PDB file of N, CA and C in Angstrom:
ATOM      1  N   UNK A  23      14.347  -3.324  19.128  1.00 68.00           N
ATOM      2  CA  UNK A  23      14.402  -3.526  18.189  1.00 68.00           C
ATOM      3  C   UNK A  23      13.152  -2.448  17.535  1.00 68.00           C
ATOM      4  N   UNK A  24      13.306  -2.102  16.642  1.00 78.00           N
ATOM      5  CA  UNK A  24      12.051  -1.031  16.369  1.00 78.00           C
ATOM      6  C   UNK A  24      11.653  -1.359  14.372  1.00 78.00           C
ATOM      7  N   UNK A  25      10.256  -1.518  14.510  1.00 77.00           N
ATOM      8  CA  UNK A  25      10.039  -1.675  12.976  1.00 77.00           C
ATOM      9  C   UNK A  25      10.003  -0.484  12.117  1.00 77.00           C
ATOM     10  N   UNK A  26      10.883  -0.920  11.060  1.00 88.00           N
ATOM     11  CA  UNK A  26      11.062   0.212  10.344  1.00 88.00           C
ATOM     12  C   UNK A  26      10.507   0.200   8.694  1.00 88.00           C
ATOM     13  N   UNK A  27      10.589  -0.580   8.059  1.00 91.00           N
ATOM     14  CA  UNK A  27       9.893  -0.336   6.578  1.00 91.00           C
ATOM     15  C   UNK A  27       9.373  -1.974   6.309  1.00 91.00           C
ATOM     16  N   UNK A  28       8.389  -1.999   5.360  1.00 92.00           N
ATOM     17  CA  UNK A  28       7.694  -3.244   4.967  1.00 92.00           C
ATOM     18  C   UNK A  28       7.759  -2.403   3.540  1.00 92.00           C
ATOM     19  N   UNK A  29       8.433  -3.940   2.739  1.00 91.00           N
ATOM     20  CA  UNK A  29       8.821  -3.610   1.297  1.00 91.00           C
ATOM     21  C   UNK A  29       7.238  -4.545   0.448  1.00 91.00           C
ATOM     22  N   UNK A  30       6.726  -3.749  -0.786  1.00 93.00           N
ATOM     23  CA  UNK A  30       5.574  -4.770  -1.666  1.00 93.00           C
ATOM     24  C   UNK A  30       6.576  -5.188  -2.825  1.00 93.00           C
ATOM     25  N   UNK A  31       6.361  -6.110  -3.522  1.00 91.00           N
ATOM     26  CA  UNK A  31       7.164  -6.300  -4.351  1.00 91.00           C
ATOM     27  C   UNK A  31       6.256  -5.945  -6.026  1.00 91.00           C
ATOM     28  N   UNK A  32       6.846  -5.199  -6.491  1.00 93.00           N
ATOM     29  CA  UNK A  32       6.130  -4.788  -7.957  1.00 93.00           C
ATOM     30  C   UNK A  32       7.233  -4.937  -9.204  1.00 93.00           C
ATOM     31  N   UNK A  33       5.778  -4.937 -10.749  1.00 92.00           N
ATOM     32  CA  UNK A  33       6.642  -5.346 -11.526  1.00 92.00           C
ATOM     33  C   UNK A  33       7.053  -3.728 -12.308  1.00 92.00           C
ATOM     34  N   UNK A  34       5.939  -2.943 -12.039  1.00 95.00           N
ATOM     35  CA  UNK A  34       6.450  -1.399 -13.052  1.00 95.00           C
ATOM     36  C   UNK A  34       6.293  -0.937 -12.278  1.00 95.00           C
ATOM     37  N   UNK A  35       7.745  -0.258 -11.422  1.00 97.00           N
ATOM     38  CA  UNK A  35       8.287   1.019 -10.384  1.00 97.00           C
ATOM     39  C   UNK A  35       7.630   2.163 -11.112  1.00 97.00           C
ATOM     40  N   UNK A  36       7.564   2.858 -12.030  1.00 97.00           N
ATOM     41  CA  UNK A  36       7.178   4.188 -12.080  1.00 97.00           C
ATOM     42  C   UNK A  36       5.233   3.853 -11.988  1.00 97.00           C
ATOM     43  N   UNK A  37       4.710   3.016 -11.998  1.00 98.00           N
ATOM     44  CA  UNK A  37       2.906   2.876 -12.266  1.00 98.00           C
ATOM     45  C   UNK A  37       3.238   2.679 -10.400  1.00 98.00           C
ATOM     46  N   UNK A  38       3.590   2.103  -9.847  1.00 97.00           N
ATOM     47  CA  UNK A  38       3.746   1.481  -8.433  1.00 97.00           C
ATOM     48  C   UNK A  38       3.913   3.048  -7.681  1.00 97.00           C
ATOM     49  N   UNK A  39       4.847   3.871  -8.320  1.00 98.00           N
ATOM     50  CA  UNK A  39       4.975   5.399  -7.416  1.00 98.00           C
ATOM     51  C   UNK A  39       4.333   6.246  -7.736  1.00 98.00           C
ATOM     52  N   UNK A  40       3.829   5.990  -8.800  1.00 98.00           N
ATOM     53  CA  UNK A  40       2.927   7.302  -9.164  1.00 98.00           C
ATOM     54  C   UNK A  40       1.544   6.690  -8.412  1.00 98.00           C
ATOM     55  N   UNK A  41       0.807   5.509  -8.243  1.00 98.00           N
ATOM     56  CA  UNK A  41      -0.177   5.152  -7.378  1.00 98.00           C
ATOM     57  C   UNK A  41       0.108   5.721  -5.859  1.00 98.00           C
ATOM     58  N   UNK A  42       0.960   5.234  -5.731  1.00 98.00           N
ATOM     59  CA  UNK A  42       1.348   5.351  -3.798  1.00 98.00           C
ATOM     60  C   UNK A  42       1.682   7.272  -3.416  1.00 98.00           C
ATOM     61  N   UNK A  43       2.132   8.015  -4.723  1.00 98.00           N
ATOM     62  CA  UNK A  43       1.858   9.690  -4.624  1.00 98.00           C
ATOM     63  C   UNK A  43       0.478   9.511  -4.424  1.00 98.00           C
ATOM     64  N   UNK A  44      -0.493   9.090  -4.729  1.00 97.00           N
ATOM     65  CA  UNK A  44      -1.679   9.924  -5.307  1.00 97.00           C
ATOM     66  C   UNK A  44      -2.301   9.071  -3.599  1.00 97.00           C
ATOM     67  N   UNK A  45      -1.813   7.765  -3.068  1.00 97.00           N
ATOM     68  CA  UNK A  45      -2.488   7.317  -2.076  1.00 97.00           C
ATOM     69  C   UNK A  45      -1.974   7.925  -1.241  1.00 97.00           C
ATOM     70  N   UNK A  46      -0.790   7.801  -0.428  1.00 96.00           N
ATOM     71  CA  UNK A  46      -0.611   9.245   0.714  1.00 96.00           C
ATOM     72  C   UNK A  46      -0.182  10.462   0.357  1.00 96.00           C
ATOM     73  N   UNK A  47      -0.336  11.051  -0.893  1.00 96.00           N
ATOM     74  CA  UNK A  47      -0.367  11.954  -0.967  1.00 96.00           C
ATOM     75  C   UNK A  47       1.266  13.044  -0.478  1.00 96.00           C
ATOM     76  N   UNK A  48       2.416  11.861  -0.721  1.00 97.00           N
ATOM     77  CA  UNK A  48       3.708  12.914  -0.471  1.00 97.00           C
ATOM     78  C   UNK A  48       4.681  11.894  -1.772  1.00 97.00           C
ATOM     79  N   UNK A  49       5.948  12.566  -1.854  1.00 98.00           N
ATOM     80  CA  UNK A  49       6.720  12.489  -2.443  1.00 98.00           C
ATOM     81  C   UNK A  49       7.233  11.336  -2.077  1.00 98.00           C
ATOM     82  N   UNK A  50       8.080  10.249  -3.088  1.00 98.00           N
ATOM     83  CA  UNK A  50       8.752   9.033  -1.901  1.00 98.00           C
ATOM     84  C   UNK A  50      10.278   9.652  -1.922  1.00 98.00           C
ATOM     85  N   UNK A  51      10.602   9.152  -0.794  1.00 97.00           N
ATOM     86  CA  UNK A  51      12.079   9.680  -0.175  1.00 97.00           C
ATOM     87  C   UNK A  51      13.103   9.212  -1.148  1.00 97.00           C
ATOM     88  N   UNK A  52      12.995   8.074  -2.005  1.00 96.00           N
ATOM     89  CA  UNK A  52      14.171   7.664  -2.635  1.00 96.00           C
ATOM     90  C   UNK A  52      13.472   6.876  -3.926  1.00 96.00           C
ATOM     91  N   UNK A  53      13.598   6.996  -5.340  1.00 97.00           N
ATOM     92  CA  UNK A  53      12.792   6.484  -6.415  1.00 97.00           C
ATOM     93  C   UNK A  53      14.020   6.309  -6.927  1.00 97.00           C
ATOM     94  N   UNK A  54      13.918   5.040  -7.715  1.00 96.00           N
ATOM     95  CA  UNK A  54      15.046   4.304  -8.786  1.00 96.00           C
ATOM     96  C   UNK A  54      14.058   2.839  -9.099  1.00 96.00           C
ATOM     97  N   UNK A  55      14.770   2.439 -10.389  1.00 95.00           N
ATOM     98  CA  UNK A  55      14.281   1.200 -10.186  1.00 95.00           C
ATOM     99  C   UNK A  55      14.061   0.180  -9.946  1.00 95.00           C
ATOM    100  N   UNK A  56      14.662  -0.128  -9.360  1.00 93.00           N
ATOM    101  CA  UNK A  56      15.234  -1.245  -8.339  1.00 93.00           C
ATOM    102  C   UNK A  56      14.076  -1.259  -6.719  1.00 93.00           C
ATOM    103  N   UNK A  57      14.228   0.131  -6.160  1.00 95.00           N
ATOM    104  CA  UNK A  57      13.811   0.225  -5.175  1.00 95.00           C
ATOM    105  C   UNK A  57      13.116   1.605  -4.619  1.00 95.00           C
ATOM    106  N   UNK A  58      12.172   1.535  -4.200  1.00 98.00           N
ATOM    107  CA  UNK A  58      11.879   3.098  -3.664  1.00 98.00           C
ATOM    108  C   UNK A  58      11.117   3.028  -2.520  1.00 98.00           C
ATOM    109  N   UNK A  59      10.884   4.123  -1.505  1.00 96.00           N
ATOM    110  CA  UNK A  59      10.140   4.119  -0.639  1.00 96.00           C
ATOM    111  C   UNK A  59       9.792   5.378  -0.354  1.00 96.00           C
ATOM    112  N   UNK A  60       8.621   5.484   0.362  1.00 98.00           N
ATOM    113  CA  UNK A  60       7.889   6.421   1.421  1.00 98.00           C
ATOM    114  C   UNK A  60       8.134   6.552   2.775  1.00 98.00           C
ATOM    115  N   UNK A  61       8.555   7.427   3.250  1.00 96.00           N
ATOM    116  CA  UNK A  61       8.219   8.089   4.893  1.00 96.00           C
ATOM    117  C   UNK A  61       6.864   8.517   5.206  1.00 96.00           C
ATOM    118  N   UNK A  62       6.455   7.736   5.945  1.00 95.00           N
ATOM    119  CA  UNK A  62       4.982   7.700   6.642  1.00 95.00           C
ATOM    120  C   UNK A  62       5.280   8.037   7.831  1.00 95.00           C
ATOM    121  N   UNK A  63       4.385   8.075   8.445  1.00 91.00           N
ATOM    122  CA  UNK A  63       4.286   8.511   9.991  1.00 91.00           C
ATOM    123  C   UNK A  63       5.172   7.832  11.041  1.00 91.00           C
ATOM    124  N   UNK A  64       5.060   6.429  11.118  1.00 89.00           N
ATOM    125  CA  UNK A  64       5.734   5.657  11.951  1.00 89.00           C
ATOM    126  C   UNK A  64       7.069   4.947  11.180  1.00 89.00           C
ATOM    127  N   UNK A  65       6.974   4.627   9.876  1.00 92.00           N
ATOM    128  CA  UNK A  65       7.510   3.009   9.089  1.00 92.00           C
ATOM    129  C   UNK A  65       7.887   3.686   7.685  1.00 92.00           C
ATOM    130  N   UNK A  66       8.108   3.234   7.113  1.00 94.00           N
ATOM    131  CA  UNK A  66       8.038   3.472   5.760  1.00 94.00           C
ATOM    132  C   UNK A  66       7.550   2.048   4.726  1.00 94.00           C
ATOM    133  N   UNK A  67       7.130   2.684   3.421  1.00 96.00           N
ATOM    134  CA  UNK A  67       6.395   1.666   3.131  1.00 96.00           C
ATOM    135  C   UNK A  67       7.892   1.476   1.294  1.00 96.00           C
ATOM    136  N   UNK A  68       7.980   0.367   1.387  1.00 96.00           N
ATOM    137  CA  UNK A  68       9.442   0.748   0.369  1.00 96.00           C
ATOM    138  C   UNK A  68       8.483  -0.184  -0.925  1.00 96.00           C
ATOM    139  N   UNK A  69       8.775  -0.404  -2.263  1.00 96.00           N
ATOM    140  CA  UNK A  69       8.846  -0.631  -3.581  1.00 96.00           C
ATOM    141  C   UNK A  69       9.479  -1.249  -4.167  1.00 96.00           C
ATOM    142  N   UNK A  70       9.440  -2.979  -4.367  1.00 92.00           N
ATOM    143  CA  UNK A  70      10.751  -3.281  -4.741  1.00 92.00           C
ATOM    144  C   UNK A  70      10.726  -4.017  -5.754  1.00 92.00           C
ATOM    145  N   UNK A  71      11.233  -3.729  -7.073  1.00 93.00           N
ATOM    146  CA  UNK A  71      11.374  -4.416  -8.199  1.00 93.00           C
ATOM    147  C   UNK A  71      12.497  -5.593  -8.422  1.00 93.00           C
ATOM    148  N   UNK A  72      12.114  -6.647  -8.313  1.00 91.00           N
ATOM    149  CA  UNK A  72      12.873  -8.079  -8.275  1.00 91.00           C
ATOM    150  C   UNK A  72      13.528  -8.394  -9.569  1.00 91.00           C
ATOM    151  N   UNK A  73      13.303  -7.783 -10.592  1.00 91.00           N
ATOM    152  CA  UNK A  73      13.722  -7.975 -12.196  1.00 91.00           C
ATOM    153  C   UNK A  73      14.930  -7.638 -12.096  1.00 91.00           C
ATOM    154  N   UNK A  74      15.226  -6.181 -11.196  1.00 90.00           N
ATOM    155  CA  UNK A  74      16.227  -5.263 -11.358  1.00 90.00           C
ATOM    156  C   UNK A  74      17.376  -6.130 -10.473  1.00 90.00           C
ATOM    157  N   UNK A  75      17.299  -7.086 -10.056  1.00 88.00           N
ATOM    158  CA  UNK A  75      18.380  -7.852  -9.598  1.00 88.00           C
ATOM    159  C   UNK A  75      18.318  -9.370  -9.767  1.00 88.00           C
ATOM    160  N   UNK A  76      17.410  -9.255 -10.741  1.00 90.00           N
ATOM    161  CA  UNK A  76      17.205 -10.714 -11.335  1.00 90.00           C
ATOM    162  C   UNK A  76      16.538 -11.845 -10.633  1.00 90.00           C
ATOM    163  N   UNK A  77      16.102 -11.534  -9.383  1.00 81.00           N
ATOM    164  CA  UNK A  77      15.192 -12.290  -8.713  1.00 81.00           C
ATOM    165  C   UNK A  77      13.711 -12.605  -8.707  1.00 81.00           C
ATOM    166  N   UNK A  78      13.462 -14.004  -8.449  1.00 82.00           N
ATOM    167  CA  UNK A  78      12.233 -14.214  -9.126  1.00 82.00           C
ATOM    168  C   UNK A  78      11.308 -14.449  -7.926  1.00 82.00           C
ATOM    169  N   UNK A  79      10.906 -13.911  -7.453  1.00 79.00           N
ATOM    170  CA  UNK A  79       9.534 -13.549  -6.539  1.00 79.00           C
ATOM    171  C   UNK A  79       8.168 -13.639  -6.433  1.00 79.00           C
ATOM    172  N   UNK A  80       7.337 -14.421  -6.041  1.00 72.00           N
ATOM    173  CA  UNK A  80       6.077 -13.965  -6.050  1.00 72.00           C
ATOM    174  C   UNK A  80       5.273 -12.930  -6.040  1.00 72.00           C
ATOM    175  N   UNK A  81       4.254 -11.640  -6.526  1.00 69.00           N
ATOM    176  CA  UNK A  81       3.471 -11.006  -6.772  1.00 69.00           C
ATOM    177  C   UNK A  81       2.166 -10.604  -6.080  1.00 69.00           C
ATOM    178  N   UNK A  82       1.481 -10.225  -5.680  1.00 66.00           N
ATOM    179  CA  UNK A  82       0.823  -9.737  -5.406  1.00 66.00           C
ATOM    180  C   UNK A  82       0.223 -10.182  -3.602  1.00 66.00           C
ATOM    181  N   UNK A  83      -0.592 -11.151  -2.960  1.00 64.00           N
ATOM    182  CA  UNK A  83      -0.575 -10.931  -1.713  1.00 64.00           C
ATOM    183  C   UNK A  83      -0.243 -12.161  -0.626  1.00 64.00           C
ATOM    184  N   UNK A  84       1.323 -11.635  -0.969  1.00 68.00           N
ATOM    185  CA  UNK A  84       2.232 -12.041  -0.108  1.00 68.00           C
ATOM    186  C   UNK A  84       2.729 -11.449   0.682  1.00 68.00           C
ATOM    187  N   UNK A  85       1.705 -10.337   1.006  1.00 81.00           N
ATOM    188  CA  UNK A  85       1.897  -9.196   2.311  1.00 81.00           C
ATOM    189  C   UNK A  85       0.953  -8.343   2.326  1.00 81.00           C
ATOM    190  N   UNK A  86       0.203  -8.164   3.693  1.00 84.00           N
ATOM    191  CA  UNK A  86      -0.675  -7.408   3.114  1.00 84.00           C
ATOM    192  C   UNK A  86      -0.702  -6.390   4.086  1.00 84.00           C
ATOM    193  N   UNK A  87       0.062  -4.780   3.709  1.00 92.00           N
ATOM    194  CA  UNK A  87      -0.054  -3.698   4.776  1.00 92.00           C
ATOM    195  C   UNK A  87      -1.353  -3.061   5.249  1.00 92.00           C
ATOM    196  N   UNK A  88      -1.263  -2.709   6.693  1.00 92.00           N
ATOM    197  CA  UNK A  88      -2.587  -2.244   7.085  1.00 92.00           C
ATOM    198  C   UNK A  88      -2.300  -0.787   7.177  1.00 92.00           C
ATOM    199  N   UNK A  89      -3.355  -0.251   6.708  1.00 94.00           N
ATOM    200  CA  UNK A  89      -3.136   1.602   7.958  1.00 94.00           C
ATOM    201  C   UNK A  89      -4.390   1.508   8.310  1.00 94.00           C
ATOM    202  N   UNK A  90      -4.294   2.345   9.506  1.00 95.00           N
ATOM    203  CA  UNK A  90      -5.396   2.866  10.433  1.00 95.00           C
ATOM    204  C   UNK A  90      -5.429   4.328   9.801  1.00 95.00           C
ATOM    205  N   UNK A  91      -6.852   4.339   9.589  1.00 96.00           N
ATOM    206  CA  UNK A  91      -7.519   6.207   9.328  1.00 96.00           C
ATOM    207  C   UNK A  91      -8.329   6.202  10.936  1.00 96.00           C
ATOM    208  N   UNK A  92      -8.823   7.641  10.659  1.00 96.00           N
ATOM    209  CA  UNK A  92      -9.759   8.232  11.870  1.00 96.00           C
ATOM    210  C   UNK A  92     -10.933   8.582  10.777  1.00 96.00           C
ATOM    211  N   UNK A  93     -10.870   8.197   9.863  1.00 98.00           N
ATOM    212  CA  UNK A  93     -12.253   8.639   8.718  1.00 98.00           C
ATOM    213  C   UNK A  93     -12.333   7.484   7.505  1.00 98.00           C
ATOM    214  N   UNK A  94     -12.837   6.377   7.571  1.00 98.00           N
ATOM    215  CA  UNK A  94     -12.811   5.047   6.654  1.00 98.00           C
ATOM    216  C   UNK A  94     -13.737   5.416   5.130  1.00 98.00           C
ATOM    217  N   UNK A  95     -15.113   6.274   5.780  1.00 98.00           N
ATOM    218  CA  UNK A  95     -15.726   6.662   4.632  1.00 98.00           C
ATOM    219  C   UNK A  95     -14.961   7.148   3.348  1.00 98.00           C
ATOM    220  N   UNK A  96     -14.578   8.751   3.822  1.00 97.00           N
ATOM    221  CA  UNK A  96     -13.325   9.163   3.137  1.00 97.00           C
ATOM    222  C   UNK A  96     -12.667   8.744   2.413  1.00 97.00           C
ATOM    223  N   UNK A  97     -11.796   7.820   3.160  1.00 97.00           N
ATOM    224  CA  UNK A  97     -10.655   7.056   2.570  1.00 97.00           C
ATOM    225  C   UNK A  97     -11.153   5.643   1.586  1.00 97.00           C
ATOM    226  N   UNK A  98     -12.343   5.536   1.999  1.00 98.00           N
ATOM    227  CA  UNK A  98     -13.283   4.822   0.770  1.00 98.00           C
ATOM    228  C   UNK A  98     -13.441   5.439  -0.488  1.00 98.00           C
ATOM    229  N   UNK A  99     -14.112   6.632  -0.429  1.00 98.00           N
ATOM    230  CA  UNK A  99     -14.344   7.144  -1.031  1.00 98.00           C
ATOM    231  C   UNK A  99     -13.374   7.951  -1.999  1.00 98.00           C
ATOM    232  N   UNK A 100     -12.042   8.414  -1.654  1.00 97.00           N
ATOM    233  CA  UNK A 100     -10.843   8.664  -2.293  1.00 97.00           C
ATOM    234  C   UNK A 100     -10.331   7.784  -3.120  1.00 97.00           C
ATOM    235  N   UNK A 101     -10.303   6.586  -2.513  1.00 97.00           N
ATOM    236  CA  UNK A 101      -9.085   5.434  -3.014  1.00 97.00           C
ATOM    237  C   UNK A 101     -10.176   4.632  -4.234  1.00 97.00           C
ATOM    238  N   UNK A 102     -11.582   4.806  -3.813  1.00 97.00           N
ATOM    239  CA  UNK A 102     -12.824   3.896  -5.062  1.00 97.00           C
ATOM    240  C   UNK A 102     -12.140   4.618  -6.341  1.00 97.00           C
ATOM    241  N   UNK A 103     -11.922   5.607  -7.264  1.00 90.00           N
ATOM    242  CA  UNK A 103     -11.988   6.127  -8.312  1.00 90.00           C
ATOM    243  C   UNK A 103     -10.201   5.666  -8.828  1.00 90.00           C
ATOM    244  N   UNK A 104      -9.175   5.484  -7.827  1.00 95.00           N
ATOM    245  CA  UNK A 104      -7.998   5.554  -7.953  1.00 95.00           C
ATOM    246  C   UNK A 104      -7.584   3.878  -7.828  1.00 95.00           C
ATOM    247  N   UNK A 105      -7.826   3.080  -6.923  1.00 96.00           N
ATOM    248  CA  UNK A 105      -7.628   1.252  -7.259  1.00 96.00           C
ATOM    249  C   UNK A 105      -8.136   0.842  -8.074  1.00 96.00           C
ATOM    250  N   UNK A 106      -7.566  -0.017  -8.656  1.00 96.00           N
ATOM    251  CA  UNK A 106      -7.830  -1.023  -9.717  1.00 96.00           C
ATOM    252  C   UNK A 106      -9.023  -1.870  -9.003  1.00 96.00           C
ATOM    253  N   UNK A 107      -9.130  -2.464  -8.178  1.00 96.00           N
ATOM    254  CA  UNK A 107      -9.997  -3.322  -7.537  1.00 96.00           C
ATOM    255  C   UNK A 107     -10.604  -2.758  -5.942  1.00 96.00           C
ATOM    256  N   UNK A 108     -11.710  -2.513  -5.567  1.00 98.00           N
ATOM    257  CA  UNK A 108     -11.938  -2.154  -3.715  1.00 98.00           C
ATOM    258  C   UNK A 108     -12.850  -3.050  -3.585  1.00 98.00           C
ATOM    259  N   UNK A 109     -12.681  -3.359  -2.151  1.00 97.00           N
ATOM    260  CA  UNK A 109     -13.901  -3.762  -1.264  1.00 97.00           C
ATOM    261  C   UNK A 109     -14.896  -2.836  -0.661  1.00 97.00           C
ATOM    262  N   UNK A 110     -16.142  -3.338  -0.316  1.00 98.00           N
ATOM    263  CA  UNK A 110     -17.126  -2.340   0.306  1.00 98.00           C
ATOM    264  C   UNK A 110     -16.403  -2.245   1.851  1.00 98.00           C
ATOM    265  N   UNK A 111     -16.658  -1.178   2.518  1.00 98.00           N
ATOM    266  CA  UNK A 111     -16.632  -1.773   3.369  1.00 98.00           C
ATOM    267  C   UNK A 111     -17.036  -2.341   4.946  1.00 98.00           C
ATOM    268  N   UNK A 112     -16.729  -3.448   5.953  1.00 97.00           N
ATOM    269  CA  UNK A 112     -16.945  -4.291   6.195  1.00 97.00           C
ATOM    270  C   UNK A 112     -17.121  -3.321   7.782  1.00 97.00           C
ATOM    271  N   UNK A 113     -18.370  -3.921   8.576  1.00 96.00           N
ATOM    272  CA  UNK A 113     -18.441  -3.436  10.361  1.00 96.00           C
ATOM    273  C   UNK A 113     -18.088  -5.088  10.516  1.00 96.00           C
ATOM    274  N   UNK A 114     -17.157  -4.923  11.427  1.00 92.00           N
ATOM    275  CA  UNK A 114     -16.606  -5.454  12.401  1.00 92.00           C
ATOM    276  C   UNK A 114     -16.806  -5.743  13.867  1.00 92.00           C
ATOM    277  N   UNK A 115     -17.833  -4.981  14.156  1.00 92.00           N
ATOM    278  CA  UNK A 115     -17.903  -4.326  15.668  1.00 92.00           C
ATOM    279  C   UNK A 115     -17.085  -3.218  15.923  1.00 92.00           C
ATOM    280  N   UNK A 116     -15.868  -3.941  16.732  1.00 93.00           N
ATOM    281  CA  UNK A 116     -15.249  -2.905  16.989  1.00 93.00           C
ATOM    282  C   UNK A 116     -14.360  -2.181  15.909  1.00 93.00           C
ATOM    283  N   UNK A 117     -14.184  -2.620  15.130  1.00 95.00           N
ATOM    284  CA  UNK A 117     -13.518  -1.443  13.803  1.00 95.00           C
ATOM    285  C   UNK A 117     -14.363  -1.659  12.386  1.00 95.00           C
ATOM    286  N   UNK A 118     -13.989  -0.925  11.812  1.00 97.00           N
ATOM    287  CA  UNK A 118     -14.331  -1.321  10.140  1.00 97.00           C
ATOM    288  C   UNK A 118     -13.373  -1.210   9.284  1.00 97.00           C
ATOM    289  N   UNK A 119     -14.023  -1.714   8.114  1.00 96.00           N
ATOM    290  CA  UNK A 119     -12.276  -2.275   7.660  1.00 96.00           C
ATOM    291  C   UNK A 119     -12.917  -2.393   5.939  1.00 96.00           C
ATOM    292  N   UNK A 120     -11.878  -2.246   5.280  1.00 97.00           N
ATOM    293  CA  UNK A 120     -11.885  -2.577   3.273  1.00 97.00           C
ATOM    294  C   UNK A 120     -10.441  -3.015   2.886  1.00 97.00           C
ATOM    295  N   UNK A 121     -10.240  -3.766   1.624  1.00 95.00           N
ATOM    296  CA  UNK A 121      -9.254  -3.859   1.306  1.00 95.00           C
ATOM    297  C   UNK A 121      -9.291  -3.400  -0.159  1.00 95.00           C
ATOM    298  N   UNK A 122      -8.098  -3.171  -0.937  1.00 97.00           N
ATOM    299  CA  UNK A 122      -8.060  -2.933  -2.061  1.00 97.00           C
ATOM    300  C   UNK A 122      -7.000  -3.659  -2.684  1.00 97.00           C
ATOM    301  N   UNK A 123      -6.923  -3.296  -4.017  1.00 94.00           N
ATOM    302  CA  UNK A 123      -5.948  -3.576  -4.707  1.00 94.00           C
ATOM    303  C   UNK A 123      -5.007  -2.600  -5.266  1.00 94.00           C
ATOM    304  N   UNK A 124      -3.336  -2.522  -5.209  1.00 95.00           N
ATOM    305  CA  UNK A 124      -2.857  -1.388  -5.992  1.00 95.00           C
ATOM    306  C   UNK A 124      -2.902  -2.246  -7.618  1.00 95.00           C
ATOM    307  N   UNK A 125      -2.257  -1.243  -8.246  1.00 95.00           N
ATOM    308  CA  UNK A 125      -2.134  -1.419  -9.990  1.00 95.00           C
ATOM    309  C   UNK A 125      -0.990  -2.331  -9.965  1.00 95.00           C
ATOM    310  N   UNK A 126      -0.257  -3.284  -9.044  1.00 92.00           N
ATOM    311  CA  UNK A 126       0.802  -4.599  -9.048  1.00 92.00           C
ATOM    312  C   UNK A 126      -0.026  -5.821  -8.623  1.00 92.00           C
ATOM    313  N   UNK A 127      -1.097  -5.120  -8.267  1.00 91.00           N
ATOM    314  CA  UNK A 127      -1.937  -6.656  -7.457  1.00 91.00           C
ATOM    315  C   UNK A 127      -1.681  -6.803  -5.774  1.00 91.00           C
ATOM    316  N   UNK A 128      -1.187  -5.984  -5.547  1.00 92.00           N
ATOM    317  CA  UNK A 128      -0.462  -6.243  -3.569  1.00 92.00           C
ATOM    318  C   UNK A 128      -2.428  -5.669  -3.147  1.00 92.00           C
ATOM    319  N   UNK A 129      -2.397  -6.413  -2.155  1.00 91.00           N
ATOM    320  CA  UNK A 129      -3.811  -6.127  -0.985  1.00 91.00           C
ATOM    321  C   UNK A 129      -3.166  -5.077  -0.459  1.00 91.00           C
ATOM    322  N   UNK A 130      -3.892  -4.498   0.135  1.00 94.00           N
ATOM    323  CA  UNK A 130      -3.582  -3.407   1.110  1.00 94.00           C
ATOM    324  C   UNK A 130      -5.282  -3.625   1.766  1.00 94.00           C
ATOM    325  N   UNK A 131      -4.812  -3.144   3.089  1.00 94.00           N
ATOM    326  CA  UNK A 131      -6.280  -2.861   4.314  1.00 94.00           C
ATOM    327  C   UNK A 131      -6.100  -1.840   4.850  1.00 94.00           C
ATOM    328  N   UNK A 132      -7.092  -1.277   4.975  1.00 96.00           N
ATOM    329  CA  UNK A 132      -7.576   0.492   5.667  1.00 96.00           C
ATOM    330  C   UNK A 132      -8.685  -0.030   6.812  1.00 96.00           C
ATOM    331  N   UNK A 133      -8.307   0.475   7.990  1.00 96.00           N
ATOM    332  CA  UNK A 133      -9.560   0.241   9.057  1.00 96.00           C
ATOM    333  C   UNK A 133      -9.384   1.320   9.767  1.00 96.00           C
ATOM    334  N   UNK A 134     -10.450   1.428  10.335  1.00 97.00           N
ATOM    335  CA  UNK A 134     -10.525   2.324  11.623  1.00 97.00           C
ATOM    336  C   UNK A 134     -10.998   1.638  12.946  1.00 97.00           C
ATOM    337  N   UNK A 135     -10.684   2.240  13.760  1.00 94.00           N
ATOM    338  CA  UNK A 135     -11.153   1.846  15.298  1.00 94.00           C
ATOM    339  C   UNK A 135     -10.459   0.995  15.666  1.00 94.00           C
ATOM    340  N   UNK A 136     -10.738  -0.440  16.401  1.00 91.00           N
ATOM    341  CA  UNK A 136      -9.595  -0.833  17.141  1.00 91.00           C
ATOM    342  C   UNK A 136      -9.873  -2.842  16.770  1.00 91.00           C
ATOM    343  N   UNK A 137      -8.830  -3.164  16.646  1.00 81.00           N
ATOM    344  CA  UNK A 137      -9.027  -4.516  16.170  1.00 81.00           C
ATOM    345  C   UNK A 137      -8.630  -5.408  17.097  1.00 81.00           C
TER     346      UNK A 137
END
């Protein structure tokens, strides 16, 4: 079995797609009002609008995807003006980490080092 995709729930697909286009610097592989996804290096990040299916699901911190980087300072600086909320970088010894919220209220983690 191979991990393939993790999806975040969103209320405004256009806003979410535009945000992640800037974050990942790529266009989505698939994009519509119900489901969009971005092909990343080892997996896909999906965006799911449950309203399109008439489904009631919680939004926000129901899933925290983590992305590893080799330059956390540059990523923090780049995302600082883009993300509605962003934490300061924390040094946890073997790794450095910060979290930010996307425009849909989803918490996302960025880290450098080995957890």
